[in-house]
PDB file of C-alpha atoms in Angstrom:
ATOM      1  CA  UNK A1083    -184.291-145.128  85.228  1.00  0.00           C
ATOM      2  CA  UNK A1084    -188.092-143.808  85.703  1.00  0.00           C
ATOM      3  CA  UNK A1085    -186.711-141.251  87.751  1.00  0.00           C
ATOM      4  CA  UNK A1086    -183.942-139.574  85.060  1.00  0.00           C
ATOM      5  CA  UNK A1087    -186.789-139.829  82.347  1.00  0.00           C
ATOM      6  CA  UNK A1088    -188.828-137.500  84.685  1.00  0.00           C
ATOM      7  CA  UNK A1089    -185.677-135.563  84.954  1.00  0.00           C
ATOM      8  CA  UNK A1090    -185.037-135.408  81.610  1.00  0.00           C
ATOM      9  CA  UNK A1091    -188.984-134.677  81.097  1.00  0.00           C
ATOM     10  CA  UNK A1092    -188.797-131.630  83.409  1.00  0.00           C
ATOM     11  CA  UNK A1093    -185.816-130.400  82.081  1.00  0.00           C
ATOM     12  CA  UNK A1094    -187.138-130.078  78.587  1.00  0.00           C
ATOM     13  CA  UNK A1095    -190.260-128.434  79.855  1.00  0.00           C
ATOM     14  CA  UNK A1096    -188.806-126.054  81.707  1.00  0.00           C
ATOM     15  CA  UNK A1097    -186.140-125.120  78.662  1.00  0.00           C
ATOM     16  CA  UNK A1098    -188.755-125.270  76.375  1.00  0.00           C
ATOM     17  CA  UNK A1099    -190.815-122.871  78.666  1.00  0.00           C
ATOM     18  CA  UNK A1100    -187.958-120.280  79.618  1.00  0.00           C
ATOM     19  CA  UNK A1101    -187.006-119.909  75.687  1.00  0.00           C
ATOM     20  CA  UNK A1102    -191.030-119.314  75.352  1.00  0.00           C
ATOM     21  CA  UNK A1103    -191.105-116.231  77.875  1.00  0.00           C
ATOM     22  CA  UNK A1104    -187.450-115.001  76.519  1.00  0.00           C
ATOM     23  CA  UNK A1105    -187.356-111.051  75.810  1.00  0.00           C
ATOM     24  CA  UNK A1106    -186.815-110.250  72.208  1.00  0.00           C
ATOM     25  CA  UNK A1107    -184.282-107.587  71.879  1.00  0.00           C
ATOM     26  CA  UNK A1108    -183.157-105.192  68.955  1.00  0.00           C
ATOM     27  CA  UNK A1109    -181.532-101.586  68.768  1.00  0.00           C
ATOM     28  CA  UNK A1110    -181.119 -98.854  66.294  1.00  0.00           C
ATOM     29  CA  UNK A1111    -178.860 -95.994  65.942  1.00  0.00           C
ATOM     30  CA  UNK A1112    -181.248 -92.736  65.995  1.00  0.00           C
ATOM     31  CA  UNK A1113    -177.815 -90.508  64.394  1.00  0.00           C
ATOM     32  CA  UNK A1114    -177.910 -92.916  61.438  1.00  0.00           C
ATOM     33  CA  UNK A1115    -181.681 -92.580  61.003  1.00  0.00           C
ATOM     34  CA  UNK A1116    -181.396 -88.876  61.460  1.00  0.00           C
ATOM     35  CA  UNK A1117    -178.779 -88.533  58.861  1.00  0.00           C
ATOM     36  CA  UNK A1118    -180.976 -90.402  56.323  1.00  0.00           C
ATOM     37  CA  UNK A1119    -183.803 -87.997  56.827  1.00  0.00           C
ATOM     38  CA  UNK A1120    -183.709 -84.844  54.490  1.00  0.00           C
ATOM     39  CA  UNK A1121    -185.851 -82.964  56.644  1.00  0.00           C
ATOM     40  CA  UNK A1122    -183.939 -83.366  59.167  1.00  0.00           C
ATOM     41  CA  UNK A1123    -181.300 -81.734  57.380  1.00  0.00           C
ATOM     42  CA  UNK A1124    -183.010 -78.935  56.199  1.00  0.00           C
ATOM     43  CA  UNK A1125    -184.507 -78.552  59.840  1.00  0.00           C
ATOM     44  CA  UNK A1126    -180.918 -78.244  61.242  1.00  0.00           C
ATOM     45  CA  UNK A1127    -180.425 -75.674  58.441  1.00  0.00           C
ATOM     46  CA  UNK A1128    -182.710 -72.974  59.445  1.00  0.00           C
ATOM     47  CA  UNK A1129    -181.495 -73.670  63.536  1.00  0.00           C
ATOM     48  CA  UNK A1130    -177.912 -72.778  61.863  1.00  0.00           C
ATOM     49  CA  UNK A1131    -179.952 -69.886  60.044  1.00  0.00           C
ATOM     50  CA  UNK A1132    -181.606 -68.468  62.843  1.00  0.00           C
ATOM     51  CA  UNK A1133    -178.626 -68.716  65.245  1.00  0.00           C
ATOM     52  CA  UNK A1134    -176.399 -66.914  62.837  1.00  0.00           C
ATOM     53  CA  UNK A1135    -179.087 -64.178  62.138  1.00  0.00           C
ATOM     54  CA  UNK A1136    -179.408 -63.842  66.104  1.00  0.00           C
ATOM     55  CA  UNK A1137    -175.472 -64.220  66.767  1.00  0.00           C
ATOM     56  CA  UNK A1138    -175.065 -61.195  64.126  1.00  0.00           C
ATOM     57  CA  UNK A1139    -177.748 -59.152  65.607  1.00  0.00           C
ATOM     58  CA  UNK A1140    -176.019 -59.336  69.631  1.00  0.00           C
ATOM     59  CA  UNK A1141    -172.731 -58.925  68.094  1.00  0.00           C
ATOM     60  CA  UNK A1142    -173.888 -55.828  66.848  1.00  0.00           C
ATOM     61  CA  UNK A1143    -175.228 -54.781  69.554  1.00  0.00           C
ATOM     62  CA  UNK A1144    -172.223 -55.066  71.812  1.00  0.00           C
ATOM     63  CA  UNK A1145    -170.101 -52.871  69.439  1.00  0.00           C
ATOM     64  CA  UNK A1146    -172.646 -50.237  69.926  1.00  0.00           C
ATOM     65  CA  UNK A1147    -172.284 -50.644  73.749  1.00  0.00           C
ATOM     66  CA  UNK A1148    -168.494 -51.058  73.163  1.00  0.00           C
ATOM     67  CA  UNK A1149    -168.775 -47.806  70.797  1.00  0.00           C
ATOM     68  CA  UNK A1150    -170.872 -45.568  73.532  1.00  0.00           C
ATOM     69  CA  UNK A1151    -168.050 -46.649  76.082  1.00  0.00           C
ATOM     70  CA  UNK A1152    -165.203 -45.168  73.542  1.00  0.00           C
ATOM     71  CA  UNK A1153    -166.981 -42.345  73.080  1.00  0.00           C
ATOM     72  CA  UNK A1154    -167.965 -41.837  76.665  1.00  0.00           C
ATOM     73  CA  UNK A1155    -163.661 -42.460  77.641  1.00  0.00           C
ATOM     74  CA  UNK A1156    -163.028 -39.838  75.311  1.00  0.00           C
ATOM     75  CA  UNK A1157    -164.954 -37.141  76.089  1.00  0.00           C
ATOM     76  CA  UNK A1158    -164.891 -37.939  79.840  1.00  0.00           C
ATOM     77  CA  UNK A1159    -162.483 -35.152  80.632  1.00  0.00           C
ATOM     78  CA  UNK A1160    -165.468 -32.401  79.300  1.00  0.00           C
ATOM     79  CA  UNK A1161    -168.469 -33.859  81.027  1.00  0.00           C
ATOM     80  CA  UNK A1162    -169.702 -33.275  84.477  1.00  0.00           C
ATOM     81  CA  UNK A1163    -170.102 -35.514  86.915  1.00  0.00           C
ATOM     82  CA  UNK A1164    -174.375 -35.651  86.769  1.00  0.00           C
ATOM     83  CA  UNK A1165    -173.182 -36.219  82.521  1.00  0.00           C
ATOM     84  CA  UNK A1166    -170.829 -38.990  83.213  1.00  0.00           C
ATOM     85  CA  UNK A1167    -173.022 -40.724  85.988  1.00  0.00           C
ATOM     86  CA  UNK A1168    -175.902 -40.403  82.779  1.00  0.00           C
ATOM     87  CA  UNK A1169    -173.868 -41.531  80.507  1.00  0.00           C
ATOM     88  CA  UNK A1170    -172.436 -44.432  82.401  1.00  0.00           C
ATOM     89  CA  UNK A1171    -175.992 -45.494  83.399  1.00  0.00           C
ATOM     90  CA  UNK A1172    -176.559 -45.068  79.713  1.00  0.00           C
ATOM     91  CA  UNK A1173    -174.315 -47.936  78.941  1.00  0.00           C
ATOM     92  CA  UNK A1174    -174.933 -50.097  81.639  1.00  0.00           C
ATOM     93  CA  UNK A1175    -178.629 -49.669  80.294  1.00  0.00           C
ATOM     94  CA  UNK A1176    -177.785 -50.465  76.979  1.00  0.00           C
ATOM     95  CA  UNK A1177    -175.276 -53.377  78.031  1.00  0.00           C
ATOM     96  CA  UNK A1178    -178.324 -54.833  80.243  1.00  0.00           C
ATOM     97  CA  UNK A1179    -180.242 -54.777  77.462  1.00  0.00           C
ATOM     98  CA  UNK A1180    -177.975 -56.320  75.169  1.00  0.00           C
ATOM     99  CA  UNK A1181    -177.379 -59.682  77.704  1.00  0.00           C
ATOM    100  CA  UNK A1182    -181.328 -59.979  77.887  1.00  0.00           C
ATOM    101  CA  UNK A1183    -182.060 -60.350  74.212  1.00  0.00           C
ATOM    102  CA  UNK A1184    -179.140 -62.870  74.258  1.00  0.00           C
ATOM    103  CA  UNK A1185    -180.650 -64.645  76.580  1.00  0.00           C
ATOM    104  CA  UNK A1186    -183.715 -64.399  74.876  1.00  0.00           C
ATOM    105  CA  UNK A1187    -182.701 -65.990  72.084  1.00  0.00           C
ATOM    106  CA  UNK A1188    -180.226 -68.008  73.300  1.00  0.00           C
ATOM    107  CA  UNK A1189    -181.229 -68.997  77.357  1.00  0.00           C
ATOM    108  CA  UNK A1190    -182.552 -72.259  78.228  1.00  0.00           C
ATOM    109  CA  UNK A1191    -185.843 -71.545  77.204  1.00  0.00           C
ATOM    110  CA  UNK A1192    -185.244 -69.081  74.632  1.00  0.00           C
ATOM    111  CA  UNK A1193    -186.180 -69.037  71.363  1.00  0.00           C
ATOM    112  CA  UNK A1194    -183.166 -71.391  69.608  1.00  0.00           C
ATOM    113  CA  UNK A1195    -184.397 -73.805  71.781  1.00  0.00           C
ATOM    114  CA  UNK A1196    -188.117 -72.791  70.948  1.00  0.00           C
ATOM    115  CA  UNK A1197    -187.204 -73.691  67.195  1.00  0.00           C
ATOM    116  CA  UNK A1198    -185.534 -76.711  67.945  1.00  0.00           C
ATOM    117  CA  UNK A1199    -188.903 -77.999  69.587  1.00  0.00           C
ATOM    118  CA  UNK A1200    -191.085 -76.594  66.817  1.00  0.00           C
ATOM    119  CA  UNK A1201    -188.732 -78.264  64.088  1.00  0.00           C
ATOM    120  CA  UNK A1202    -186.802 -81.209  65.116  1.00  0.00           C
ATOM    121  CA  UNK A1203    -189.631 -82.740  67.961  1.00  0.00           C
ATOM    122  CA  UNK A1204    -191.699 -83.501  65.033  1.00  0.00           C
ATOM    123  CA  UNK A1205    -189.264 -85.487  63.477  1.00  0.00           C
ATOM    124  CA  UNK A1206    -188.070 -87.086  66.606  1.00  0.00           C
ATOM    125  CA  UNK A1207    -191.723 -88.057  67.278  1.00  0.00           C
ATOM    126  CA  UNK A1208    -191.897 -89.634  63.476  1.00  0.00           C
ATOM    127  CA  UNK A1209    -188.882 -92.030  64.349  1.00  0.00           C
ATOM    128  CA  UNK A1210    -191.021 -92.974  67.788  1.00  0.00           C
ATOM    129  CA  UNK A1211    -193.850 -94.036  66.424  1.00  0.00           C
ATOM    130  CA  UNK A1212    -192.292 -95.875  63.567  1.00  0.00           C
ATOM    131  CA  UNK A1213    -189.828 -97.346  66.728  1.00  0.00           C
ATOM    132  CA  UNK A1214    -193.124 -98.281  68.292  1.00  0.00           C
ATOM    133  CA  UNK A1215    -194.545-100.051  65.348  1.00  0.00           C
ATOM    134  CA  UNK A1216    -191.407-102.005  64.697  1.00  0.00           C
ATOM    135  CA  UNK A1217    -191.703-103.415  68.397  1.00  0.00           C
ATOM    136  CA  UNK A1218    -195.322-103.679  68.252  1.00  0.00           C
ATOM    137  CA  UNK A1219    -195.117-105.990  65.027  1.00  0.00           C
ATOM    138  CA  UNK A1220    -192.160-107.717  66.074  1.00  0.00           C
ATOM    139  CA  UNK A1221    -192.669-108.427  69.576  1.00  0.00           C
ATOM    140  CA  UNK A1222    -189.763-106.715  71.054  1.00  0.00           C
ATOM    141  CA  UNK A1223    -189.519-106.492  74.693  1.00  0.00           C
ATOM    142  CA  UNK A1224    -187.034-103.632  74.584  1.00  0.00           C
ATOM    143  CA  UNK A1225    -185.846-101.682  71.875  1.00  0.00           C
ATOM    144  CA  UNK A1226    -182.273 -99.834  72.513  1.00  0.00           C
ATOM    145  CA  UNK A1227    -180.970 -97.174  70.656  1.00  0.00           C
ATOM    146  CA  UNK A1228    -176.811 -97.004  69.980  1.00  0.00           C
ATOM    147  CA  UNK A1229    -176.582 -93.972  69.628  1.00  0.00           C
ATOM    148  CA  UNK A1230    -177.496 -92.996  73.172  1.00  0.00           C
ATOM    149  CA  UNK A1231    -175.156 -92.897  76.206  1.00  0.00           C
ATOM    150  CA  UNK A1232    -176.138 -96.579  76.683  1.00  0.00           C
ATOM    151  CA  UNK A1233    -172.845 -98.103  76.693  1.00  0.00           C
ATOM    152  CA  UNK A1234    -173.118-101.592  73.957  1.00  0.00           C
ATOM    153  CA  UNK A1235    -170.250-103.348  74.093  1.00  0.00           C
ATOM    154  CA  UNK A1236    -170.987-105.764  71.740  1.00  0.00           C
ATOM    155  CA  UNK A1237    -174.116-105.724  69.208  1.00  0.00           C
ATOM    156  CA  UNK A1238    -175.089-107.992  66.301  1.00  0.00           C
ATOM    157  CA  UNK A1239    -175.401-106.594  63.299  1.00  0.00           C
ATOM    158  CA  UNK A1240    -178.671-108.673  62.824  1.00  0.00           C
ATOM    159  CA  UNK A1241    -180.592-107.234  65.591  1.00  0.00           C
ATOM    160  CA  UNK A1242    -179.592-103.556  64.315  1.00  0.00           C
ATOM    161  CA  UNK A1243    -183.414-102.612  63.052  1.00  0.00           C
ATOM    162  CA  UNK A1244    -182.117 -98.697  61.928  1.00  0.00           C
ATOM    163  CA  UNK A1245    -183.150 -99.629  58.099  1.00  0.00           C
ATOM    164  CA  UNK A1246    -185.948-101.330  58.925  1.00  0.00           C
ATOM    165  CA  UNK A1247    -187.421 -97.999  60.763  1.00  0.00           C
ATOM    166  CA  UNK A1248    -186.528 -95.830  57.984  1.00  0.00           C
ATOM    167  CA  UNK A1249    -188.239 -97.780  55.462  1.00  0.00           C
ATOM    168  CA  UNK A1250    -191.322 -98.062  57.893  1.00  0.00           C
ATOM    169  CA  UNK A1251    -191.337 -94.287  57.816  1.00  0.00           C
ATOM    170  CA  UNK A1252    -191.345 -94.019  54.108  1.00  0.00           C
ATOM    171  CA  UNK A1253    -187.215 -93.901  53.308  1.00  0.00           C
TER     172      UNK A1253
END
């Protein structure tokens, strides 16, 4: 008898101290807090801008190149050989040209993606810290967010903390 109350004893201690160092877990969905937050939004909006006014610009540019090769098939018959090799160099030039200021704008560094880090980072680093406060006050071990490639196969609605960052951050 002495010996299952010690059992019993230990068991409840060591329950009792497992549920004491237990992780605290919660998640939010960063798309829903995105689509909450105007600037956001309007950030996305001048990307769309920019792209379009860049888009517009190379398009135009590859009719001229398009253009100067027309032009060039058509009047190949009169020119000379040194006055097609110039004028072929002419629109390989110009075609050269064309590719480089799309990848200016639009390469992995270029400036699209140099807008998207001046605008959106920001805004990404707003939900962070507020992410980081809501842990920090709450004692979460691990914060997860659903909207991620991390596969959640079941989450309770109760430990969804999405609102609760927005309205940290002022929404």
């Amino acid at each position: 008898m002495k010996t299952t109350k010690k059992l019993f004893l230990l068991i409840v201690i060591l329950m009792t101290s497992v549920s004491t160092y237990a992780q605290k877990f919660a998640y939010v969905d960063s798309d829903y807090i995105l689509s909450k937050m105007t600037e956001f939004a309007q950030a996305e909006e001048k990307i769309d801008d920019f792209s379009k006014e860049w888009q517009s610009e190379i398009e135009l540019a590859y009719e001229e190149v398009e253009q100067m090769y027309r032009d060039y098939q058509s009047e190949q018959v009169l020119l000379t050989s040194e006055m097609k090799t110039k004028r072929e160099e002419a629109i390989m030039e110009k075609e050269k040209s064309v590719q480089l200021l799309q990848q200016k704008y639009f390469g992995n560094n270029g400036d699209l993606y140099k807008k998207r880090q001046d605008l959106i980072k920001p805004i990404q680093d707003r939900i962070f810290d507020a992410i980081q406060q809501l842990a920090a006050s709450n004692k979460y071990s691990i914060i997860f967010d659903a909207s991620s490639d991390l596969i959640m196969l079941y989450s309770n609605p109760d430990l969804d903390k999405s609102d609760k960052v927005l309205e940290l951050m002022g929404y």
